[in-house]
XYZ file of C-alpha atoms in Angstrom:
332
model
C -31.111 -10.026 2.516
C -30.955 -6.714 4.413
C -34.118 -4.610 4.485
C -33.995 -1.058 3.106
C -35.895 1.765 4.773
C -37.914 4.657 3.340
C -37.383 6.808 6.460
C -33.802 8.049 6.069
C -32.097 5.358 8.097
C -28.707 6.330 9.535
C -26.222 3.813 10.889
C -24.351 5.544 13.716
C -21.015 3.904 14.588
C -19.112 5.182 17.648
C -17.571 3.610 20.734
C -18.261 6.644 22.970
C -21.642 6.484 24.788
C -21.906 10.285 25.156
C -21.435 10.799 21.421
C -23.966 8.101 20.627
C -26.601 9.694 22.873
C -26.016 13.228 21.616
C -26.109 12.243 17.952
C -28.992 9.783 18.355
C -31.124 12.469 19.993
C -30.274 15.035 17.302
C -30.950 12.598 14.471
C -34.209 11.422 16.033
C -35.401 15.005 16.466
C -34.552 15.713 12.812
C -36.741 12.800 11.680
C -34.080 10.173 11.018
C -34.270 6.539 12.041
C -31.086 5.382 13.761
C -29.364 2.023 14.142
C -26.319 1.956 16.425
C -23.050 0.015 16.429
C -20.195 0.481 18.901
C -17.366 -0.778 16.671
C -16.597 -1.363 13.009
C -17.035 -5.128 13.103
C -20.560 -4.823 14.542
C -21.441 -2.243 11.896
C -20.399 -4.565 9.074
C -22.314 -7.494 10.612
C -25.508 -5.413 10.797
C -25.424 -4.887 7.021
C -26.623 -8.467 6.572
C -29.880 -7.522 8.283
C -30.477 -3.829 7.654
C -29.425 -1.523 4.819
C -28.929 2.096 5.937
C -29.250 5.121 3.685
C -26.020 6.560 5.092
C -23.345 5.663 7.658
C -21.923 8.130 10.217
C -18.679 6.496 11.312
C -16.135 7.283 14.030
C -12.638 6.867 12.611
C -10.862 5.595 15.754
C -12.491 2.641 17.526
C -11.413 -0.630 19.179
C -11.782 -4.067 17.529
C -12.011 -2.581 14.010
C -11.404 1.079 13.207
C -13.607 3.142 10.925
C -11.232 3.026 7.973
C -11.257 -0.770 7.809
C -15.008 -0.875 8.442
C -15.541 1.531 5.540
C -13.461 -0.652 3.216
C -15.582 -3.657 4.162
C -18.803 -1.721 3.632
C -17.625 -0.784 0.131
C -16.875 -4.460 -0.546
C -20.294 -5.582 0.729
C -22.502 -6.748 -2.181
C -25.624 -5.018 -0.848
C -24.116 -1.913 0.762
C -21.291 -0.818 -1.535
C -23.321 2.197 -2.683
C -24.076 3.475 0.848
C -22.260 6.781 1.554
C -19.965 6.860 4.597
C -19.261 10.088 6.511
C -16.387 9.982 8.992
C -16.323 11.638 12.398
C -12.758 12.286 13.450
C -10.450 14.415 15.526
C -7.654 13.364 13.168
C -7.463 16.444 10.993
C -3.945 15.832 9.688
C -3.975 15.570 5.859
C -2.785 11.950 5.845
C -5.739 10.888 7.999
C -8.218 12.779 5.849
C -6.735 11.169 2.729
C -6.875 7.772 4.390
C -10.588 8.226 5.000
C -11.284 9.062 1.366
C -9.095 6.199 0.176
C -11.138 3.822 2.318
C -14.260 4.922 0.444
C -15.565 7.725 2.649
C -17.498 10.525 0.998
C -16.991 13.250 3.631
C -15.813 13.905 7.195
C -16.763 16.093 10.153
C -14.339 17.026 12.902
C -14.691 16.609 16.639
C -15.971 18.115 18.853
C -19.153 17.377 16.932
C -21.480 20.206 15.906
C -24.831 18.492 15.382
C -26.099 21.228 13.044
C -23.102 20.651 10.750
C -23.611 16.872 10.903
C -27.304 17.168 9.982
C -26.552 19.531 7.093
C -23.887 17.187 5.713
C -26.111 14.125 6.040
C -29.016 15.873 4.323
C -26.830 16.933 1.373
C -25.306 13.478 0.889
C -28.670 11.744 1.204
C -30.107 13.948 -1.548
C -27.196 13.030 -3.802
C -27.499 9.343 -2.901
C -31.212 9.315 -3.703
C -30.573 10.964 -7.075
C -27.989 8.277 -7.813
C -30.430 5.593 -6.718
C -33.059 6.942 -9.119
C -30.509 6.888 -11.945
C -29.485 3.321 -11.097
C -33.117 2.182 -10.980
C -33.731 3.828 -14.346
C -30.751 1.967 -15.818
C -32.140 -1.296 -14.467
C -35.615 -0.492 -15.785
C -34.401 -0.132 -19.370
C -32.344 -3.331 -18.970
C -28.940 -1.786 -19.677
C -25.882 -3.791 -18.632
C -23.451 -1.272 -17.161
C -20.617 -1.437 -14.607
C -19.051 1.744 -13.210
C -15.408 1.540 -12.071
C -13.148 3.870 -10.143
C -9.631 4.903 -11.205
C -8.194 1.643 -9.786
C -10.683 -0.523 -11.694
C -12.753 -1.341 -8.590
C -16.526 -1.667 -9.043
C -18.566 1.195 -7.595
C -21.909 -0.137 -8.862
C -23.440 -2.323 -11.554
C -26.927 -2.812 -12.963
C -28.921 -5.985 -12.436
C -28.454 -7.106 -16.043
C -24.693 -6.625 -15.712
C -24.723 -8.842 -12.602
C -26.742 -11.467 -14.497
C -24.436 -11.543 -17.522
C -21.265 -11.553 -15.428
C -22.656 -14.574 -13.604
C -23.692 -16.369 -16.780
C -20.580 -15.748 -18.868
C -17.854 -15.733 -16.204
C -19.384 -18.001 -13.548
C -19.172 -15.038 -11.149
C -21.809 -15.075 -8.346
C -24.381 -12.288 -8.771
C -24.063 -11.188 -5.134
C -20.268 -10.704 -5.350
C -19.111 -7.088 -5.308
C -16.062 -7.379 -7.613
C -15.373 -8.880 -11.035
C -14.232 -12.289 -12.254
C -10.397 -12.619 -12.191
C -9.994 -12.794 -15.997
C -12.013 -9.625 -16.522
C -10.412 -7.787 -13.583
C -6.938 -8.609 -14.952
C -7.857 -7.342 -18.403
C -9.256 -4.084 -16.996
C -6.110 -3.559 -14.903
C -4.000 -4.020 -18.051
C -6.075 -1.451 -19.931
C -5.817 1.113 -17.126
C -2.021 0.772 -17.076
C -1.766 1.692 -20.756
C -1.750 5.244 -22.151
C -5.216 6.416 -23.146
C -6.152 4.704 -26.433
C -7.984 6.436 -29.261
C -10.680 3.760 -29.278
C -12.403 2.003 -26.431
C -10.864 -1.347 -25.469
C -13.095 -4.353 -26.109
C -13.325 -7.765 -24.432
C -15.541 -10.498 -25.885
C -16.480 -13.853 -24.398
C -18.577 -16.671 -25.830
C -21.470 -18.070 -23.838
C -20.643 -21.276 -21.926
C -21.254 -24.455 -23.898
C -20.778 -27.617 -21.906
C -18.811 -25.637 -19.331
C -16.322 -24.155 -21.814
C -15.776 -20.436 -22.261
C -13.621 -18.443 -24.621
C -12.605 -14.836 -24.177
C -10.658 -12.455 -26.331
C -9.614 -8.874 -25.889
C -8.896 -6.158 -28.373
C -7.575 -2.640 -28.068
C -4.272 -1.418 -29.361
C -3.168 -4.972 -28.608
C -5.236 -8.164 -28.795
C -4.623 -10.826 -26.200
C -6.065 -14.286 -25.642
C -7.379 -14.447 -22.094
C -9.068 -17.847 -21.954
C -9.342 -20.809 -24.294
C -12.434 -22.839 -25.068
C -15.092 -23.653 -27.604
C -17.266 -20.965 -29.164
C -20.854 -20.732 -28.001
C -24.108 -19.681 -29.621
C -24.035 -16.210 -28.047
C -21.293 -13.725 -27.390
C -20.929 -10.994 -24.784
C -19.061 -7.856 -25.815
C -17.684 -5.615 -23.061
C -16.425 -2.137 -23.934
C -14.314 -0.152 -21.454
C -14.502 3.628 -21.837
C -13.539 6.640 -19.763
C -16.450 8.396 -18.096
C -17.037 12.134 -18.388
C -16.220 12.219 -14.704
C -12.467 12.262 -14.092
C -11.081 9.080 -12.540
C -14.145 6.996 -13.452
C -14.630 4.323 -16.115
C -17.682 2.623 -17.573
C -17.940 -0.980 -18.729
C -20.758 -1.313 -21.280
C -22.058 -4.765 -22.240
C -24.092 -6.058 -25.149
C -24.970 -9.566 -26.239
C -25.339 -10.950 -29.754
C -26.067 -14.289 -31.352
C -23.207 -16.023 -33.155
C -23.773 -17.439 -36.640
C -23.721 -21.211 -36.957
C -20.481 -22.640 -38.346
C -19.991 -25.686 -40.568
C -19.590 -28.018 -37.601
C -22.849 -26.721 -36.095
C -24.660 -27.343 -39.378
C -23.272 -30.851 -39.635
C -24.080 -31.579 -35.995
C -27.706 -30.623 -36.559
C -27.993 -32.432 -39.900
C -26.359 -35.674 -38.775
C -27.357 -35.631 -35.088
C -23.812 -35.467 -33.776
C -23.212 -35.152 -30.051
C -21.281 -32.168 -28.670
C -18.113 -34.254 -28.342
C -18.488 -35.734 -31.825
C -18.906 -32.221 -33.237
C -15.740 -31.029 -31.453
C -13.691 -34.021 -32.640
C -14.908 -33.539 -36.216
C -14.086 -29.840 -36.157
C -10.482 -30.453 -35.061
C -10.116 -33.343 -37.508
C -11.119 -30.994 -40.345
C -8.354 -28.616 -39.197
C -5.792 -31.352 -39.815
C -5.204 -32.435 -36.211
C -4.141 -36.004 -35.393
C -5.944 -38.146 -32.851
C -3.191 -37.385 -30.344
C -3.529 -33.621 -31.002
C -7.294 -33.787 -30.612
C -6.951 -35.736 -27.383
C -4.608 -33.117 -25.918
C -6.878 -30.243 -26.983
C -10.083 -31.816 -25.649
C -8.540 -33.583 -22.656
C -9.239 -37.186 -23.684
C -7.238 -40.278 -24.604
C -6.442 -40.944 -28.301
C -8.418 -44.199 -28.007
C -11.485 -42.194 -26.940
C -10.959 -39.823 -29.855
C -10.861 -42.817 -32.208
C -14.104 -44.181 -30.747
C -15.824 -40.807 -31.346
C -14.527 -40.783 -34.919
C -15.960 -44.243 -35.555
C -19.387 -42.944 -34.553
C -18.905 -39.806 -36.672
C -18.014 -41.844 -39.775
C -21.124 -43.993 -39.363
C -23.404 -40.950 -38.930
C -21.845 -39.092 -41.873
C -21.814 -42.162 -44.072
C -18.074 -41.932 -44.788
C -15.163 -44.285 -44.178
C -12.035 -42.112 -44.001
C -10.683 -38.947 -42.394
C -10.293 -37.387 -45.831
C -13.957 -37.985 -46.689
C -15.105 -36.505 -43.369
C -12.879 -33.459 -43.876
C -14.216 -32.996 -47.405
C -17.769 -33.034 -46.073
C -16.956 -30.336 -43.528
C -15.269 -28.190 -46.181
C -18.280 -28.596 -48.452
C -20.566 -27.272 -45.709
C -18.154 -24.385 -45.105
C -18.305 -23.361 -48.756
C -22.110 -23.581 -48.743
C -22.231 -21.377 -45.669
C -19.958 -18.786 -47.265
C -21.920 -18.726 -50.534
């Protein structure tokens, strides 16, 4: 993991030795620590070892230009929040826009005025530190929040959000983006006209590797199929007060036990036996159950034999009646 610094660490990225010396001297005199890279690829590689407070990036360089390097910094799991300020002689509007689209927060024009550079860095570092305090506060109160830009790309997420995304979607905690199913759903919501109510996505906790997700908004859509779990994660997508920004809020709740869960506990059914019994009670044939659960009809029949013995019944009808009886007791 890269090491963060408390001494205003600036990553200076430029392929021109004279610029590097001039800016390094000015930054050093102003009390900054400086780490240097001479091209975009080297800058990105250094992020695995050191985490700067801000990046001062030349736009035009060999090997990898500043625009591409900035995009990779914003995709880096540890450095996506680090502000990037471009240094460029490309003052045409399309180049300025390109820098902001890559994730840059500001730009200074060449020839470089070190006083202007220092003033810009100081202002952006103050803002970055305020954001860092806010993010730490969110983590401290254990909120699960993801902030997205207008395109649905993650700008930052709290530690609990990373944990739940990993647990429910199998998405590595150190990955910058979102799981494909969730990213697709968010993209669909952003393409729709603004809804009166926040769009909601729910997903059951994995049980034996299975997950189930469902979305609701003005339209409900099934996103994944699977068995329900004991807990459920609810994700609510809302527009932020800041234009072009969205917030994904998460909360977790326990799911009530269903009739099959009650039977499984009472009669010591295995997970597979519980699943087979549940589908049997819904009127499915052995072949149907096999297709749903991915097993041969003969295997389904073997599970049913064990279920009948444990329940003390002899027929499908008797097993179904027992499930229905538990359902009525649970609803009473």
